[in-house]
Coordinates of C-alpha atoms in Angstrom, one line a residue:
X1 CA -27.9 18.4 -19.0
X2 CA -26.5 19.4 -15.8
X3 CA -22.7 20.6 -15.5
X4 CA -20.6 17.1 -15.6
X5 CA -18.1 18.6 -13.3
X6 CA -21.2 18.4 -10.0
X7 CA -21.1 14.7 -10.7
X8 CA -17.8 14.1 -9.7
X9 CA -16.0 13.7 -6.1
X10 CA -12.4 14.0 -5.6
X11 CA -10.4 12.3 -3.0
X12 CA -6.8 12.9 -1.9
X13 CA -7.3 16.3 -1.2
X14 CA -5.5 17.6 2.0
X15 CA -3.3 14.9 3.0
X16 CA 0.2 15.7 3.7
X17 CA 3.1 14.0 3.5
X18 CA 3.7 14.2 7.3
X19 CA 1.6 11.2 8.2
X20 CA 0.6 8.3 5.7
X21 CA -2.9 8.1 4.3
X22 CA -5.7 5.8 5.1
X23 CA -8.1 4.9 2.8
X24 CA -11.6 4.2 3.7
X25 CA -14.0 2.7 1.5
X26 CA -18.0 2.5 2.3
X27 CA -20.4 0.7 0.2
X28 CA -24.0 0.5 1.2
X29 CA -27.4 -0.4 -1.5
X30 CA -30.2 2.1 -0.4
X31 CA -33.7 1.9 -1.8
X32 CA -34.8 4.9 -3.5
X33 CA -38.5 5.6 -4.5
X34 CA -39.9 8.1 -6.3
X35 CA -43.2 9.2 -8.4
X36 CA -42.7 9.9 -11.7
X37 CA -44.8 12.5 -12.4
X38 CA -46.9 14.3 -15.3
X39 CA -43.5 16.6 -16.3
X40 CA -40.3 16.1 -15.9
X41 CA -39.8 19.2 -14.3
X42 CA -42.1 18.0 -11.2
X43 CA -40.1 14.7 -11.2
X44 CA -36.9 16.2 -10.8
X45 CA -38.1 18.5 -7.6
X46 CA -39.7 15.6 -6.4
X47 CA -36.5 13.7 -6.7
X48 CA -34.5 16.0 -4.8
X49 CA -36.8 15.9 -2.4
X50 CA -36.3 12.6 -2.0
X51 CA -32.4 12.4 -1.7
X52 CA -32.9 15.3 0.9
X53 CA -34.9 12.9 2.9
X54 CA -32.1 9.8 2.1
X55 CA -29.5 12.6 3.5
X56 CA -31.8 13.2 6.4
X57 CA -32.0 9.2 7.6
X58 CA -27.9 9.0 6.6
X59 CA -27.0 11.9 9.3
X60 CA -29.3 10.5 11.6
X61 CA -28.5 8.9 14.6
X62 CA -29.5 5.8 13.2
X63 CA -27.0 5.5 10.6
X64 CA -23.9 3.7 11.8
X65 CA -20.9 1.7 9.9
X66 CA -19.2 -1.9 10.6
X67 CA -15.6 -2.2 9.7
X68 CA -15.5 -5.4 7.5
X69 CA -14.0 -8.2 9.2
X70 CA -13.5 -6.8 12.6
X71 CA -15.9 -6.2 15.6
X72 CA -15.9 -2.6 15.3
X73 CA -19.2 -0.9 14.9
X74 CA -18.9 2.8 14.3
X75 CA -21.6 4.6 15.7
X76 CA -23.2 7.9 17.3
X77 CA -21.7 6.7 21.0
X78 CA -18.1 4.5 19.7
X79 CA -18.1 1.1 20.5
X80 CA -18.1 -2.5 19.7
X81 CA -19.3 -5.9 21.7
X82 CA -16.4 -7.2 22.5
X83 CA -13.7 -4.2 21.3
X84 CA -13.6 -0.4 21.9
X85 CA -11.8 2.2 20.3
X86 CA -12.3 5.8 22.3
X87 CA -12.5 8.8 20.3
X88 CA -9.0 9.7 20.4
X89 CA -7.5 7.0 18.8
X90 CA -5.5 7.1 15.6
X91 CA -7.4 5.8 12.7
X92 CA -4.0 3.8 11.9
X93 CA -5.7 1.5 15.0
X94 CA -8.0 0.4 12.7
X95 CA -5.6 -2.2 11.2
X96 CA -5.4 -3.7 15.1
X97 CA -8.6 -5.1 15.0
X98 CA -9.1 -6.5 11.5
X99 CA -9.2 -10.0 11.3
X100 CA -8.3 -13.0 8.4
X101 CA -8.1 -16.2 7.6
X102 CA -3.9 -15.4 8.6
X103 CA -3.2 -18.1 11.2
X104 CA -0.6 -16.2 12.2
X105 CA -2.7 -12.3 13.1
X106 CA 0.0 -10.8 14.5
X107 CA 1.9 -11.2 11.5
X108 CA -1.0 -10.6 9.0
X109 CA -1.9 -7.2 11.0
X110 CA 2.1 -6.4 10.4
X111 CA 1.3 -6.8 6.5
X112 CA -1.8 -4.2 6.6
X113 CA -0.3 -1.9 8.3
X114 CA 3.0 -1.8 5.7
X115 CA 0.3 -2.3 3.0
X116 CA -2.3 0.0 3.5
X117 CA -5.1 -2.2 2.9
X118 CA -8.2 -0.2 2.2
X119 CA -10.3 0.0 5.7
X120 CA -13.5 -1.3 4.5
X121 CA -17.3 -0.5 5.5
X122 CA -20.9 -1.1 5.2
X123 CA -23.3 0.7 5.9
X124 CA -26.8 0.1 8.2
X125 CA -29.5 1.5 10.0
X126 CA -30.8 1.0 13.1
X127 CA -34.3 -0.8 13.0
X128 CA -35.2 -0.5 16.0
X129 CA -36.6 3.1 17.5
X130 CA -34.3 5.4 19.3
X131 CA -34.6 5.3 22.9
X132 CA -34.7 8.5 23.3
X133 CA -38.0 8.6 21.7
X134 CA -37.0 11.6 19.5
X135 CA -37.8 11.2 15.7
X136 CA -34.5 12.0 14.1
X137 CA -35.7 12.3 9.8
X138 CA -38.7 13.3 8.0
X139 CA -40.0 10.1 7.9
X140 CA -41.2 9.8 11.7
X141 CA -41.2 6.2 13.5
X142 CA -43.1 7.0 16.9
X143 CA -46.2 7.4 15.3
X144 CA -47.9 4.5 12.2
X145 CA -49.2 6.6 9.4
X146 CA -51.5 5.6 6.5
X147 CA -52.1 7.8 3.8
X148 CA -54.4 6.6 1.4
X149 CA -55.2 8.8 -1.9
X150 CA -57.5 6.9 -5.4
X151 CA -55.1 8.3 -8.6
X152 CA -53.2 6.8 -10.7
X153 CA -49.6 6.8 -8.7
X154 CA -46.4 6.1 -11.3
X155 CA -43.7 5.2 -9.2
X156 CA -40.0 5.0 -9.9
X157 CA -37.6 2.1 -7.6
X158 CA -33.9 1.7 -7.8
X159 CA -31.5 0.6 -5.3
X160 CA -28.7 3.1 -4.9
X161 CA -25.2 1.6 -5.0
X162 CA -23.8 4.2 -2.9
X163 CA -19.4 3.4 -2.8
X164 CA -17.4 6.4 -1.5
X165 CA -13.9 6.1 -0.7
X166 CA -12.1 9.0 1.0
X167 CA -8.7 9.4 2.1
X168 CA -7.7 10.7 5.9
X169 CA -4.7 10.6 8.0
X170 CA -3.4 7.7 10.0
X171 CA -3.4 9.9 13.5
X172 CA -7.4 11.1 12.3
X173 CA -8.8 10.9 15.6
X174 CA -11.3 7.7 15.3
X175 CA -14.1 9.9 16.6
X176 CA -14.2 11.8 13.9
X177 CA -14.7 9.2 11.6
X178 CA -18.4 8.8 11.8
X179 CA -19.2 12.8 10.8
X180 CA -16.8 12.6 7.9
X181 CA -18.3 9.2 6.6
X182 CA -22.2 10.5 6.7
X183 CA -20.9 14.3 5.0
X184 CA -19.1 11.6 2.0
X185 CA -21.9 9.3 1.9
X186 CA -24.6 12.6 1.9
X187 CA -22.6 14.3 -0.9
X188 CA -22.8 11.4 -3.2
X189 CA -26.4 11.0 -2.8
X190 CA -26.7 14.5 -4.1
X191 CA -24.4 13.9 -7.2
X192 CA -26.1 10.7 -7.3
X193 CA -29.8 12.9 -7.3
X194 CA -28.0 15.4 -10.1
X195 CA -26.8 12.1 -12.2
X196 CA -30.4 10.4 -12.6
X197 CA -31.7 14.0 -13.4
X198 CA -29.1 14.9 -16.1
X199 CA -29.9 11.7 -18.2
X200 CA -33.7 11.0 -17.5
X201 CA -36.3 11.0 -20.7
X202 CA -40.2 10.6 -20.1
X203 CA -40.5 7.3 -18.5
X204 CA -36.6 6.5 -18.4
X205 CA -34.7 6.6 -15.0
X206 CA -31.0 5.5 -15.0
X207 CA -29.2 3.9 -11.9
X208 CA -26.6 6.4 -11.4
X209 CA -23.2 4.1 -10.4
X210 CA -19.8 5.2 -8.8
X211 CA -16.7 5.0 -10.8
X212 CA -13.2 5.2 -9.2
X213 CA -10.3 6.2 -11.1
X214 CA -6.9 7.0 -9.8
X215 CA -5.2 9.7 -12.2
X216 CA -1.7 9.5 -13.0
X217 CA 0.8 11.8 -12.1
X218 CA -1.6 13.6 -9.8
X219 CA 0.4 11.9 -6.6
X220 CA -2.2 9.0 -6.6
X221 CA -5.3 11.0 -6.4
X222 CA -8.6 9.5 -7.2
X223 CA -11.9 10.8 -8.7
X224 CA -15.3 9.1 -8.3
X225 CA -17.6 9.5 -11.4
X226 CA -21.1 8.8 -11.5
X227 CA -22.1 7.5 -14.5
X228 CA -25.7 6.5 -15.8
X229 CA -26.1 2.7 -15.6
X230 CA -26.7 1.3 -19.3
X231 CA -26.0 4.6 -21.2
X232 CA -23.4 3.4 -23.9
X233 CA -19.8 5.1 -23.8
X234 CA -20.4 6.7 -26.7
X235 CA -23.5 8.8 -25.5
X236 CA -20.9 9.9 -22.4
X237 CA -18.6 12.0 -25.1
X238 CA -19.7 15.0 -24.2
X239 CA -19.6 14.9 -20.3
X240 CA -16.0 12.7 -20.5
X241 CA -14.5 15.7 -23.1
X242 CA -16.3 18.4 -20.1
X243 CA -14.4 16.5 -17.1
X244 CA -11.0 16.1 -18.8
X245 CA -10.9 19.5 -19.7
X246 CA -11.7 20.2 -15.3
X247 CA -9.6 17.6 -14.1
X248 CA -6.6 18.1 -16.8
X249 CA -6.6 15.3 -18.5
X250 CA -5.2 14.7 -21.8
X251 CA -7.8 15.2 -24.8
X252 CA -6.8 12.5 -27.0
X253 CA -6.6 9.4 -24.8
X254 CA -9.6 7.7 -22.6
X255 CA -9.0 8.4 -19.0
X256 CA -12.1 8.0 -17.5
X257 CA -14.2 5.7 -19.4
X258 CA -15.9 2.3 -17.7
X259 CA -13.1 0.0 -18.7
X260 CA -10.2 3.3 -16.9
X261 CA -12.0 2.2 -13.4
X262 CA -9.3 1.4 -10.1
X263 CA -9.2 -1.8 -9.3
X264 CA -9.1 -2.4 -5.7
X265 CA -7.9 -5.8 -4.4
X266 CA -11.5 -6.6 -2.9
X267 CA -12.7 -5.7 -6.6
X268 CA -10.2 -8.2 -8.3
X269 CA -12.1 -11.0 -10.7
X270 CA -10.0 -14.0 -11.8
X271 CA -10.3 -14.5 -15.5
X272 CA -7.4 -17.0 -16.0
X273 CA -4.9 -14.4 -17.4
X274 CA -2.5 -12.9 -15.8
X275 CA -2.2 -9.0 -16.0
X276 CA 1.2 -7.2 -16.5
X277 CA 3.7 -10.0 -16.0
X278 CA 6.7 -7.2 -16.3
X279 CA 5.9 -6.0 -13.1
X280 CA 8.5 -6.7 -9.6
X281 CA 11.2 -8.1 -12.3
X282 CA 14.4 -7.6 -11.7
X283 CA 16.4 -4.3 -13.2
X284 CA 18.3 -4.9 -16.9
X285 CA 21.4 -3.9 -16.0
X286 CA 21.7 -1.4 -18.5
X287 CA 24.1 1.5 -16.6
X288 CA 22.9 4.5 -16.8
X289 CA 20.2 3.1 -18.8
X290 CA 16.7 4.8 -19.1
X291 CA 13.6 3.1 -18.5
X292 CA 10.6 3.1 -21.2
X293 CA 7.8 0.7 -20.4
X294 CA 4.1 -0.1 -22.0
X295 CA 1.5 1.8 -20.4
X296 CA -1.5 0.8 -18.7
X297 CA -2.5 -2.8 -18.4
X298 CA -2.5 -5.9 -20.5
X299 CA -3.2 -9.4 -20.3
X300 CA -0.6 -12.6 -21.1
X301 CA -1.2 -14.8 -23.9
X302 CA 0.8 -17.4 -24.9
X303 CA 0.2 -21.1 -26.5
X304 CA -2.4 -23.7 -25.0
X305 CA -4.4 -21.2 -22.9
X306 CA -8.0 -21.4 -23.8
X307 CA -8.1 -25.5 -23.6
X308 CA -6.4 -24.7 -27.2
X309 CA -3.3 -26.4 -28.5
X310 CA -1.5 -23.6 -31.2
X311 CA 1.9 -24.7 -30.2
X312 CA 4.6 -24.4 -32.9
X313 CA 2.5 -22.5 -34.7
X314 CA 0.7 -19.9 -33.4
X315 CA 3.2 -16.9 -31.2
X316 CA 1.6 -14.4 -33.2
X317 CA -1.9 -15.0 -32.8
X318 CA -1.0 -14.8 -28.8
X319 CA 0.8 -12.0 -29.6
X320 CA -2.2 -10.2 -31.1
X321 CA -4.4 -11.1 -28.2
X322 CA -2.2 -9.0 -25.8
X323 CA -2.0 -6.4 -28.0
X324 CA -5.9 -6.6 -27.9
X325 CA -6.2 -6.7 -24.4
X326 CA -4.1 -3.7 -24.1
X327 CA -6.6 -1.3 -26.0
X328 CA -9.3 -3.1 -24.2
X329 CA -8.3 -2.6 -20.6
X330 CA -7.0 1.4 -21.8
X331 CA -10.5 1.9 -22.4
X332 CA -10.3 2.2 -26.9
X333 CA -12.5 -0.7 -27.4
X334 CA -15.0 -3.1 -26.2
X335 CA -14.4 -5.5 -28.8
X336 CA -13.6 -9.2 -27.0
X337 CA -10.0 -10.5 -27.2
X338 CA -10.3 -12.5 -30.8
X339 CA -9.2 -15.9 -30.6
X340 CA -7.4 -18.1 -33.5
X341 CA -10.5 -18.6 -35.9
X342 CA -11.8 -14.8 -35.0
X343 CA -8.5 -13.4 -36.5
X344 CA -8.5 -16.4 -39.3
X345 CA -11.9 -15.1 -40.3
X346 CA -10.9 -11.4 -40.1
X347 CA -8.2 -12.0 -42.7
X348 CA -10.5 -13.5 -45.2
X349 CA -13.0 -10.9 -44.7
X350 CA -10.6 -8.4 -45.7
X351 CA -9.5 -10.5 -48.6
X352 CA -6.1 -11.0 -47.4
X353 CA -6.6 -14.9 -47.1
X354 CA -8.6 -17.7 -48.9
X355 CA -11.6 -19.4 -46.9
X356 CA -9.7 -22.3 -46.5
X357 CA -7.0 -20.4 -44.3
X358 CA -9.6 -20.2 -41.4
X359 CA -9.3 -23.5 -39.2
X360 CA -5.5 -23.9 -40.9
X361 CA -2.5 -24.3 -38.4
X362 CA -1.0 -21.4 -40.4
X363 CA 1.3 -18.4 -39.4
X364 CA 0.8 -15.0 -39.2
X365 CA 3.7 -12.2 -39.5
X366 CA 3.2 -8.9 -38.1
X367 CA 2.2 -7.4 -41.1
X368 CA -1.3 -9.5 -41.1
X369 CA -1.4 -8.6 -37.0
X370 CA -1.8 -4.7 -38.3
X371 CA -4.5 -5.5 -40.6
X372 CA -6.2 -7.2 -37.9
X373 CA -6.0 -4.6 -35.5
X374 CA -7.4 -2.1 -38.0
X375 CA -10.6 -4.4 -39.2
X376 CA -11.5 -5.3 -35.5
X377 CA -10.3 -2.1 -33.9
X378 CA -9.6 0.5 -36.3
X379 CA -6.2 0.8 -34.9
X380 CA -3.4 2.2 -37.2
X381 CA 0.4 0.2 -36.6
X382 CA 3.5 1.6 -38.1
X383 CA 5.8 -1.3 -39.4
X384 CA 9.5 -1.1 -38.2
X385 CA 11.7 -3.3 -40.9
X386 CA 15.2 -4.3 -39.8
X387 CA 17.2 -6.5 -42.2
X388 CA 19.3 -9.2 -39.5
X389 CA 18.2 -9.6 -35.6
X390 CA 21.8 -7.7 -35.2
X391 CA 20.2 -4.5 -36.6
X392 CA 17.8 -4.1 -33.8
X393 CA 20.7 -3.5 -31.2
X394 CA 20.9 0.2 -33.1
X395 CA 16.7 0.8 -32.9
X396 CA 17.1 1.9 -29.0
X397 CA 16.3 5.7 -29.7
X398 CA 13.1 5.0 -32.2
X399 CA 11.8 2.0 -29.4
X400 CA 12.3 4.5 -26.9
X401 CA 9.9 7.8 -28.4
X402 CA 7.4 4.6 -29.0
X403 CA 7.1 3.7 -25.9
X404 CA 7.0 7.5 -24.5
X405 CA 4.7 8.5 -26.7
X406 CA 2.6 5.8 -27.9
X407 CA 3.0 3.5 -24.4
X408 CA 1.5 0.2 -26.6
X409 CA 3.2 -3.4 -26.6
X410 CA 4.6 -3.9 -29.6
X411 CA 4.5 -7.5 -31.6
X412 CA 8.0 -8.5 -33.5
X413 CA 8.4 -11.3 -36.1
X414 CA 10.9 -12.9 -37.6
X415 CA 12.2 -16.1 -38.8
X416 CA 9.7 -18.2 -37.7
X417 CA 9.1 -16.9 -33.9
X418 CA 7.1 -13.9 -32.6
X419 CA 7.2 -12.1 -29.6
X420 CA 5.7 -9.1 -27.6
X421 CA 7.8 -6.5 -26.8
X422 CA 6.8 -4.2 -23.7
X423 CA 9.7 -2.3 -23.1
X424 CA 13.5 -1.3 -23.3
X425 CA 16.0 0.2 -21.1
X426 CA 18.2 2.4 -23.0
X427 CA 21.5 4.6 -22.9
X428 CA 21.0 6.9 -25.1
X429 CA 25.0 8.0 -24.8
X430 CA 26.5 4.8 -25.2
X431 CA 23.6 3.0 -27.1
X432 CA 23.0 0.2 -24.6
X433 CA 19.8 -1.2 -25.0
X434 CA 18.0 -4.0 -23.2
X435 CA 14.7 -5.4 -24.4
X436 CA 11.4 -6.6 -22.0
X437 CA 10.1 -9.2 -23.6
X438 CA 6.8 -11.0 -23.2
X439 CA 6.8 -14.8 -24.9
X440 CA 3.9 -16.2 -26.3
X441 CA 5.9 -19.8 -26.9
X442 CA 5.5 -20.4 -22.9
X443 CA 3.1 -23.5 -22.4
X444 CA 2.6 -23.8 -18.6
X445 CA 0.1 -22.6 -15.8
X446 CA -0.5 -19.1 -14.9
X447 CA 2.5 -19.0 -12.3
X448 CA 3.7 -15.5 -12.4
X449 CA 6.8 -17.0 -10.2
X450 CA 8.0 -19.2 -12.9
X451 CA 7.0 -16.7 -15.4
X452 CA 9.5 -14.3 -14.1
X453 CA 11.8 -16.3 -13.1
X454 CA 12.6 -18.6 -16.4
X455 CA 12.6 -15.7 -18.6
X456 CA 9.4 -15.6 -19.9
X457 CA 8.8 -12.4 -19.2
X458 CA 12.2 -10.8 -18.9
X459 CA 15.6 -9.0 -19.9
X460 CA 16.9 -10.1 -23.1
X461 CA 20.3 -8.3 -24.9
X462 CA 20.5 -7.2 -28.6
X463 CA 22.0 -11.2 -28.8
X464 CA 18.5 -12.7 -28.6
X465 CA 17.5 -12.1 -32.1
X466 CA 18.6 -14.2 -34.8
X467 CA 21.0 -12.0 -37.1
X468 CA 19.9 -14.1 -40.1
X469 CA 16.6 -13.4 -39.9
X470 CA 15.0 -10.1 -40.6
X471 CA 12.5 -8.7 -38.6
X472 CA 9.1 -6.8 -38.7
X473 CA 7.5 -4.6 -35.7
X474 CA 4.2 -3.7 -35.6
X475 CA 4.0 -0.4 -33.1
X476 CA -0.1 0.3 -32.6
X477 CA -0.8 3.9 -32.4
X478 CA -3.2 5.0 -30.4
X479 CA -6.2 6.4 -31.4
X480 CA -7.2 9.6 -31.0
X481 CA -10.2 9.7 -28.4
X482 CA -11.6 10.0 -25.4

């Protein structure tokens, strides 16, 4: 297998704080053809001859890009039909020209220009020959060519899903653009070439595919990884434990597997949940409070989602599904986000309930949400036991190293309520605490506005628990993997 580290493209490099960054992000679907022939070996040189002749057509004159939803066209002279950018002009221009459904443009060009709103291309070719009659890539268009050979011809076709992104400076001239785009686009088709060779057996050719993550603390850097399309995660070990150990990354936590991909806005798929609710609330309060929050991304689940009616009776379940979702979206587990019967069943299986518990409008504690999270996910929970709601008010310190450490939501029961909790903001001098909770009880729309703002994802003091009840947590740990 080739070196993982040539299959990866870094992006972020070189920007300084002076001027703000642009990103840029290209996508384009190139056919690629290819014989497959007697050996391997001969495949793979005929293969890089083939992305050299790809790299060729790309760096051509030919080759141009059109900045989605304007009229820009970026090409080998700069210009558009009806708008023109000259050579000199700060990338940051860009945002000028971009249009939307906004009625208002001037104010909508106002908002991507705070935002940053990735500056997105396609990529084309020019079909037509080049009037200067010169052939500009192997392949040569002046002249029609038939070759015609009787043997038995193998061939190999996939359509290459090139997606570079690439970061440059809001003054970049524009007229550099066009040279920096085909180098990107011509240095993915080579990791793109070294991907389909690293992972090919006999008569099996993988779609290599672009993966964009953005590492943490790294000042918002991203990496693209090619990864081999239907390869399982599992058979990736090797070249993920390779590219942590290059980029960094910690060795006991999934940084970089298919479900650790950047979501960009344009890449944003509407499930019906909403994803980390905790996020733009308001601070606690807490002075001199510090802040520890879950980490990564989850999704909210709370009664009657699902055209399901557990209300009164089933917080915990909901409460179990984000906990679920969390692992999911980190990258521990493909395992789907159980609902009411799945984690019914689980608990028979297991022999901690009788059959007849599954389809019941029974409760679940935390201690049944642990065993569930070890059958389906093989995810160990310590249990955190406090005798009256009052006691949790001195638990600020042990919530605090969870959250640092371990970074997962934790569910709480007591009494007959359960809740999720994502967070606290603690002094660690005085022993003020503050607790982020996430309700499952909530029974409304998906309205992240009302949400928020009726405290169903909020602040709550140490007076929120009942101090006659007592209290269990269940505080995932996370596995050990990558």
């Amino acid at each position: 297998m080739e070196n993982s580290g040539q299959m990866v493209m870094r992006t972020g490099d070189g920007i300084t704080d002076e001027n703000s960054p642009v990103m840029v992000r290209v996508r384009a679907s190139l056919p690629f053809l290819f014989e497959n022939l007697p050996t391997l070996d001969e495949t793979k040189v005929l293969i890089d001859k083939e992305i050299n002749i790809l790299q060729e057509k790309v760096m051509s004159t030919k080759t141009m890009f059109h900045i989605l939803n304007s009229k820009l066209l970026l090409k080998e002279t700069v210009n558009a039909e009806i708008i023109i950018l000259t050579d000199d002009s700060p990338c940051l221009k860009v945002y000028d020209h971009i249009e939307s459904g906004d009625d208002d443009f001037s104010l909508k060009r106002k908002k991507r220009h705070a935002a940053r709103e990735n500056i997105q291309m396609c990529m084309l070719f020019a079909m037509t020959p080049s009037t200067d009659g010169i052939c500009t890539y192997s392949t040569p268009t002046c002249v029609p060519l038939i070759h015609h050979e009787h043997r038995i011809y193998r061939q190999v076709s996939m359509d290459l899903p090139v997606d570079v992104i690439m970061v440059v400076s809001e003054m970049e001239p524009f007229g550099n653009l066009l040279e920096i785009l085909k180098k990107q686009v011509c240095k993915q088709l080579q990791l793109m070439g070294i991907c389909i060779k690293s992972h090919c057996q006999s008569d099996e050719f993988h779609v290599p595919v672009p993966h964009h993550f953005k590492l943490r603390d790294s000042g918002g850097q991203f990496v693209t990884v090619l990864y081999p399309y239907g390869i399982d995660e599992q058979l990736l070990i090797s070249v993920r434990e390779s590219l942590h150990t290059e980029l960094g990354l910690p060795t006991d936590r999934p940084c970089l597997k298919r479900a650790n991909v950047f979501k960009f806005p344009e890449d944003q798929t509407n499930d019906g949940y909403l994803t980390n609710t905790h996020i733009g609330i308001s601070a606690s309060g807490v002075s001199g409070g510090e802040l520890f929050v879950v980490q990564g991304t989850y999704t909210y689940h709370h009664y009657m989602q699902d055209r399901f009616n557990d209300d009164k009776w089933g917080c915990a379940y909901r409460s179990l599904q984000t906990l679920v979702s969390w692992f999911r979206h980190q990258g521990y587990t493909d395992h789907p986000v159980p609902s009411h019967s799945d984690i019914q069943q689980a608990l028979v299986d297991m022999g901690d309930k009788e059959a007849r518990f599954v389809g019941s409008r029974q409760w679940i504690g935390s201690t049944e949400v642990s065993y569930c999270l070890d059958h389906m996910l093989g995810v160990s929970s310590k249990i955190l036991f406090v005798n009256t709601g009052a006691e949790l008010g001195s638990k600020g310190r042990e919530l605090a190293m969870h959250f640092q450490h371990q970074g997962t939501p934790i569910m709480i029961g007591g009494g007959v309520l359960a809740h999720t909790i994502l967070g606290v903001d603690f002094n660690d001098v005085t022993g003020d605490l503050k607790f982020l909770i996430l309700d499952p009880h909530y029974t409304g729309a998906e309205d992240l506005k009302i949400i928020q703002d009726k405290g169903w994802c909020g602040w709550k003091g140490p007076d929120f628990w009942d101090k006659t009840a007592y209290y269990n947590l269940c505080m995932p740990q996370r596995p050990h993997m990558i």
